[in-house]
mmCIF file of C-alpha atoms (C1' of nucleotides) in Angstrom:
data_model
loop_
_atom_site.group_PDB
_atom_site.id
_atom_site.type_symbol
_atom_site.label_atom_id
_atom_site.label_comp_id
_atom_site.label_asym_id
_atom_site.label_seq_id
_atom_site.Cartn_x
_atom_site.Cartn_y
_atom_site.Cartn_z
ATOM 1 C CA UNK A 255 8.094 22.607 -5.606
ATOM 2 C CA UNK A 256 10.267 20.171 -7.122
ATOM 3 C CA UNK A 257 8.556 16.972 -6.275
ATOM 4 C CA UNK A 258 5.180 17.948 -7.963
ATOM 5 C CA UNK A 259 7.391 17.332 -10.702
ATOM 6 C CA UNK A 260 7.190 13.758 -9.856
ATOM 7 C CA UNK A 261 3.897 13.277 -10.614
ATOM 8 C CA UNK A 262 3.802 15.486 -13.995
ATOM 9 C CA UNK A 263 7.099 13.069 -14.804
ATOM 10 C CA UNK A 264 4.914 10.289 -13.949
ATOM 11 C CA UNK A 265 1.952 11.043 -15.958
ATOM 12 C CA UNK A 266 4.176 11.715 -19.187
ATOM 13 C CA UNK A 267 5.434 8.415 -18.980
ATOM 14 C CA UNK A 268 1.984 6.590 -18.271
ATOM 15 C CA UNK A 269 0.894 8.768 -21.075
ATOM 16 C CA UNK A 270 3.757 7.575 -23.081
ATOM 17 C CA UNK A 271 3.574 4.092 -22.342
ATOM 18 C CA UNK A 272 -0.258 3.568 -23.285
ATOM 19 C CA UNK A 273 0.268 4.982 -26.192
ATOM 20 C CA UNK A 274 2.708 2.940 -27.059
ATOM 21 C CA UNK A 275 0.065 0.181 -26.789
ATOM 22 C CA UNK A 276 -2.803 1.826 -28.905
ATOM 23 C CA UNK A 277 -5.004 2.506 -26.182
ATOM 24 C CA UNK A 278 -7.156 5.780 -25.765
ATOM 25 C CA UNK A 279 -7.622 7.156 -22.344
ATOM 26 C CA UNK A 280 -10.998 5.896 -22.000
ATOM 27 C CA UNK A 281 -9.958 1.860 -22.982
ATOM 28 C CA UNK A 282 -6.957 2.129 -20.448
ATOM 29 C CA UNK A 283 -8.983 3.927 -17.567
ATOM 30 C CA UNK A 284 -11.398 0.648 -18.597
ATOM 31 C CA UNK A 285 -8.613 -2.094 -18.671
ATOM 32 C CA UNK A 286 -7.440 -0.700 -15.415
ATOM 33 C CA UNK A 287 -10.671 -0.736 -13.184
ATOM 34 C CA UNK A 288 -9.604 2.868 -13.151
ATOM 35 C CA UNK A 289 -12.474 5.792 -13.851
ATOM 36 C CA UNK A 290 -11.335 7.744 -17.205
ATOM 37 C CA UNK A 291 -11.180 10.645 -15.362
ATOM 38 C CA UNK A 292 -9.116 9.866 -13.250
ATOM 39 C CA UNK A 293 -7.084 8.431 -15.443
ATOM 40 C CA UNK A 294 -6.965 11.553 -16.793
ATOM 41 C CA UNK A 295 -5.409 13.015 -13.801
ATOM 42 C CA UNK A 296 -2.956 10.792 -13.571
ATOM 43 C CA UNK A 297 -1.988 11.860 -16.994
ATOM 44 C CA UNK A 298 -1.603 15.602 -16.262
ATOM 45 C CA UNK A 299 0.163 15.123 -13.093
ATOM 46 C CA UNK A 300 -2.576 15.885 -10.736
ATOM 47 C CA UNK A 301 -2.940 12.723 -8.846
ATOM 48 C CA UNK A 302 -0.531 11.365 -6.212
ATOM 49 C CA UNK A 303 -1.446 7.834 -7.120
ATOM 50 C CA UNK A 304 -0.800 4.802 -3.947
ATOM 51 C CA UNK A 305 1.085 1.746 -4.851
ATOM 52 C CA UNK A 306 -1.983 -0.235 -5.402
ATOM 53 C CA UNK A 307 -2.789 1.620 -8.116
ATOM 54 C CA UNK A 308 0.363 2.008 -9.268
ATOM 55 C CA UNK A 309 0.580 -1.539 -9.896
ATOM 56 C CA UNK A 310 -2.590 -1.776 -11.457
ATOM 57 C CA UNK A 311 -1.274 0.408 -14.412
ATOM 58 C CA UNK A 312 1.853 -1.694 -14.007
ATOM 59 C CA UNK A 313 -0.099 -4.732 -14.629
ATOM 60 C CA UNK A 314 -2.189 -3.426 -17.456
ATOM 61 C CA UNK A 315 0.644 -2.396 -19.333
ATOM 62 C CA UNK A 316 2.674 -5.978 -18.962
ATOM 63 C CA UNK A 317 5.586 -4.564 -17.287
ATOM 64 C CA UNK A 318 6.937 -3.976 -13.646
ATOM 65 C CA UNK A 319 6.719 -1.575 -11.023
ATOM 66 C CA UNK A 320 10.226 -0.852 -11.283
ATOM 67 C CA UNK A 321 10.239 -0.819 -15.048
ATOM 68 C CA UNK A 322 6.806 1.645 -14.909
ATOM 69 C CA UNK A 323 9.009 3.902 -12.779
ATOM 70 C CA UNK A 324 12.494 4.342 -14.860
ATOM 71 C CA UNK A 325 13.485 7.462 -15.721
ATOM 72 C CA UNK A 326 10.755 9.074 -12.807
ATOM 73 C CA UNK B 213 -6.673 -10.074 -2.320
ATOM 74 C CA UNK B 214 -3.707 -10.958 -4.518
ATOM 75 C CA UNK B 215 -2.621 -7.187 -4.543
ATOM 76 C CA UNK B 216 -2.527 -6.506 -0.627
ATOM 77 C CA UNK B 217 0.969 -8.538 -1.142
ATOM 78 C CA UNK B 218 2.154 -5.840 -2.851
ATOM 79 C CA UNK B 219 2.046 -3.846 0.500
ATOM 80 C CA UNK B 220 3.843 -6.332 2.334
ATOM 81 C CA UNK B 221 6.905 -6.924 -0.255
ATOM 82 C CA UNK B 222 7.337 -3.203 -0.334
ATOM 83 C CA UNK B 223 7.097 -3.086 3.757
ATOM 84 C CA UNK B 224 9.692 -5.859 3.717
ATOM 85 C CA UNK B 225 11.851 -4.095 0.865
ATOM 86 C CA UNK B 226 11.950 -0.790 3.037
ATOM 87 C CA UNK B 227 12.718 -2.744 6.107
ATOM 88 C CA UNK B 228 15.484 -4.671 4.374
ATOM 89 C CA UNK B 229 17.038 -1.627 2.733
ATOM 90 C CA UNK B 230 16.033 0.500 6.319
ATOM 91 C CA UNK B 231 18.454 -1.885 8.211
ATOM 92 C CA UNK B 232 21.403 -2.560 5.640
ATOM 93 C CA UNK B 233 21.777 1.651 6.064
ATOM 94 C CA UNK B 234 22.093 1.017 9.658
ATOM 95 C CA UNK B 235 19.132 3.185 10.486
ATOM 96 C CA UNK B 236 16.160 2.436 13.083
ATOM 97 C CA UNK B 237 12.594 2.367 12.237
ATOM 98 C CA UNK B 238 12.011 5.415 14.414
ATOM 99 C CA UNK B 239 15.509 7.774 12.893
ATOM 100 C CA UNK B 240 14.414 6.574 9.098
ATOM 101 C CA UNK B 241 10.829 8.165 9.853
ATOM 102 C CA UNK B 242 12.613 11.130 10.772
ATOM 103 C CA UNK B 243 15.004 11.283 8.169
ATOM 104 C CA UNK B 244 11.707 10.509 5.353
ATOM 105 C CA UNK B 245 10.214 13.914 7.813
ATOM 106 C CA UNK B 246 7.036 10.754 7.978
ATOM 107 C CA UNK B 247 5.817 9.198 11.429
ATOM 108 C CA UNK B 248 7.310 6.684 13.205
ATOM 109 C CA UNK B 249 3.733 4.759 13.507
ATOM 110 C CA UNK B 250 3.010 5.797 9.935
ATOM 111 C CA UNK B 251 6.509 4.201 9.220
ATOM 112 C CA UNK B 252 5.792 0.901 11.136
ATOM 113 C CA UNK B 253 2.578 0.604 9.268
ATOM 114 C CA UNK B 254 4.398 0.536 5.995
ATOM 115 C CA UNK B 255 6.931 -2.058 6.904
ATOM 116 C CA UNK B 256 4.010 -3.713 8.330
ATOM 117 C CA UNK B 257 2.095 -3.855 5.033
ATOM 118 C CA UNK B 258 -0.721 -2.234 6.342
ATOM 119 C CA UNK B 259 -0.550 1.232 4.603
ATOM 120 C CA UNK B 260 -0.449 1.935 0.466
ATOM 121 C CA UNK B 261 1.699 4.579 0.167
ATOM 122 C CA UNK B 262 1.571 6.967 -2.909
ATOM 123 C CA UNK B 263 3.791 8.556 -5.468
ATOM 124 C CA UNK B 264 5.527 11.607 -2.940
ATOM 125 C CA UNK B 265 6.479 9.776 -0.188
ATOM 126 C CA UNK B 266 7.678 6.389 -2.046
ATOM 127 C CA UNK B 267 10.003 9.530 -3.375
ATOM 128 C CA UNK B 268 11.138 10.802 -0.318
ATOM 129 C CA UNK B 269 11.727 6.860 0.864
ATOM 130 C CA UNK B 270 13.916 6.398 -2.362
ATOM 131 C CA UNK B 271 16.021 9.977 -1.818
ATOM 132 C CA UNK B 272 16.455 8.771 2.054
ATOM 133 C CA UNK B 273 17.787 5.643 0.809
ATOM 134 C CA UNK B 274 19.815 7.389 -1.836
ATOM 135 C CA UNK B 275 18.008 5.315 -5.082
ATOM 136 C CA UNK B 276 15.664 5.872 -7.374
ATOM 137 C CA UNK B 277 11.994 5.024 -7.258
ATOM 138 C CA UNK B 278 12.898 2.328 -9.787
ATOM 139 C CA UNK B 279 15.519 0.471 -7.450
ATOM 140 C CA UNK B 280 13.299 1.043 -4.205
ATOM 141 C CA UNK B 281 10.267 -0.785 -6.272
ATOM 142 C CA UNK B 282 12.851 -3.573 -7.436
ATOM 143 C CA UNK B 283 11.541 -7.073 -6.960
ATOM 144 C CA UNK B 284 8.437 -5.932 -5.750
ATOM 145 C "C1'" DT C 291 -11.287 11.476 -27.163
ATOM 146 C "C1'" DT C 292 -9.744 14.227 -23.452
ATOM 147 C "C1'" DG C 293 -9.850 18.278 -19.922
ATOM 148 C "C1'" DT C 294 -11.785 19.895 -16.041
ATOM 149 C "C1'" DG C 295 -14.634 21.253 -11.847
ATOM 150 C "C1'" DA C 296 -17.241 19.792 -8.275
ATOM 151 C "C1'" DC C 297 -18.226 16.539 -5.459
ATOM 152 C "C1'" DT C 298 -18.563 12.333 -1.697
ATOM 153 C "C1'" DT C 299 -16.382 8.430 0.353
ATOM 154 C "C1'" DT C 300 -12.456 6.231 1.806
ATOM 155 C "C1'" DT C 301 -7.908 6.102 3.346
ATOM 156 C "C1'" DA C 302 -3.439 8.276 3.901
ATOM 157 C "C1'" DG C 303 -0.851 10.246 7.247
ATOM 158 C "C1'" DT C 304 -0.181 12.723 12.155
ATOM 159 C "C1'" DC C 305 0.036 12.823 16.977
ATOM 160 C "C1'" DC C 306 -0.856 11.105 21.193
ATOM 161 C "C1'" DG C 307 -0.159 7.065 23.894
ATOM 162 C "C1'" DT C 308 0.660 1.924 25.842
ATOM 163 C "C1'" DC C 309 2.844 -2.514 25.870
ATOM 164 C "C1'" DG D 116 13.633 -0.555 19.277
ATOM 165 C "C1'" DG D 117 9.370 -1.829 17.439
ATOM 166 C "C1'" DA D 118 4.187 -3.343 17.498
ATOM 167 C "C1'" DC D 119 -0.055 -1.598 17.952
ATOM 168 C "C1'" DG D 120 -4.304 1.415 19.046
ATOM 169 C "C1'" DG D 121 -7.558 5.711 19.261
ATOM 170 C "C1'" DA D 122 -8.700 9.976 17.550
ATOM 171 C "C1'" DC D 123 -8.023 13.133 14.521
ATOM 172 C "C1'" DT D 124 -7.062 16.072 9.796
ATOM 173 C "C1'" DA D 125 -5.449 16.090 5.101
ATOM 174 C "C1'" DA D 126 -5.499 14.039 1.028
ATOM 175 C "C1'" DA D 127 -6.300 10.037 -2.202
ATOM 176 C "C1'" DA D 128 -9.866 7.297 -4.389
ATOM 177 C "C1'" DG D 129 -13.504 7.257 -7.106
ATOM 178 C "C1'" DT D 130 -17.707 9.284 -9.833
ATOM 179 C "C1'" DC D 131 -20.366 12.492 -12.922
ATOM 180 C "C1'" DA D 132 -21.754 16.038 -16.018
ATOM 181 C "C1'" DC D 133 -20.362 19.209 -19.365
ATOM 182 C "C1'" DA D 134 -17.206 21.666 -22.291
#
DNA sequence: TTGTGACTTTTAGTCCGTC
DNA sequence: GGACGGACTAAAAGTCACA
């Protein structure tokens, strides 16, 4: 299936990003309101994450929606 | 809620870029393969969509995920 | 510090309809 | 052509314990 490869795309780049910013898993999960776990599934491409949740990683890493989603 | 607003400039984005393509709400449901009422809800505000069907909304509208969450 | 399985609760999303 | 509702099923949200 070639969309699932949206959300593996999707977790590479919020993977990426928060990085990018020093923070572990665990600390971004945290600065999120997000459980690390979960966060965690976002990561490997497991979770088709909602819009409201999409902007809360948005948010947390200072950029936009549309910026969060370049090159998805 | 400061983040239900989200819902309702991405409703309004869809219905904006919906109409410019010359479609109605009930043929761009089709075309997305989602329900009309599911449709409505979106433009509506009313319904969070996640990470696969923002896709299919984007490829309907022939842009990316980034340009569909433009401004929003 | 992260992966992962198992799980419950909530909501996404469908299908029928009416106005 | 679109708003809106009820009843339903599938899937997302959210949590925890353990490797």
């Amino acid at each position: 299936m070639a969309e699932s490869d949206i959300l593996e795309r999707f977790g590479e780049r919020v993977r990426k990003l928060r990085k990018k910013q020093g923070y572990s898993q665990e600390d971004f999960a945290h600065a999120c309101e997000l459980d690390r776990s979960y966060m965690g599934g976002i990561e490997r491409g497991e979770r088709n994450v909602a819009l409201r949740n999409l902007q809360r990683i948005a948010e947390t890493l200072g950029i936009t929606l549309s910026q969060l989603m370049k090159g998805i």
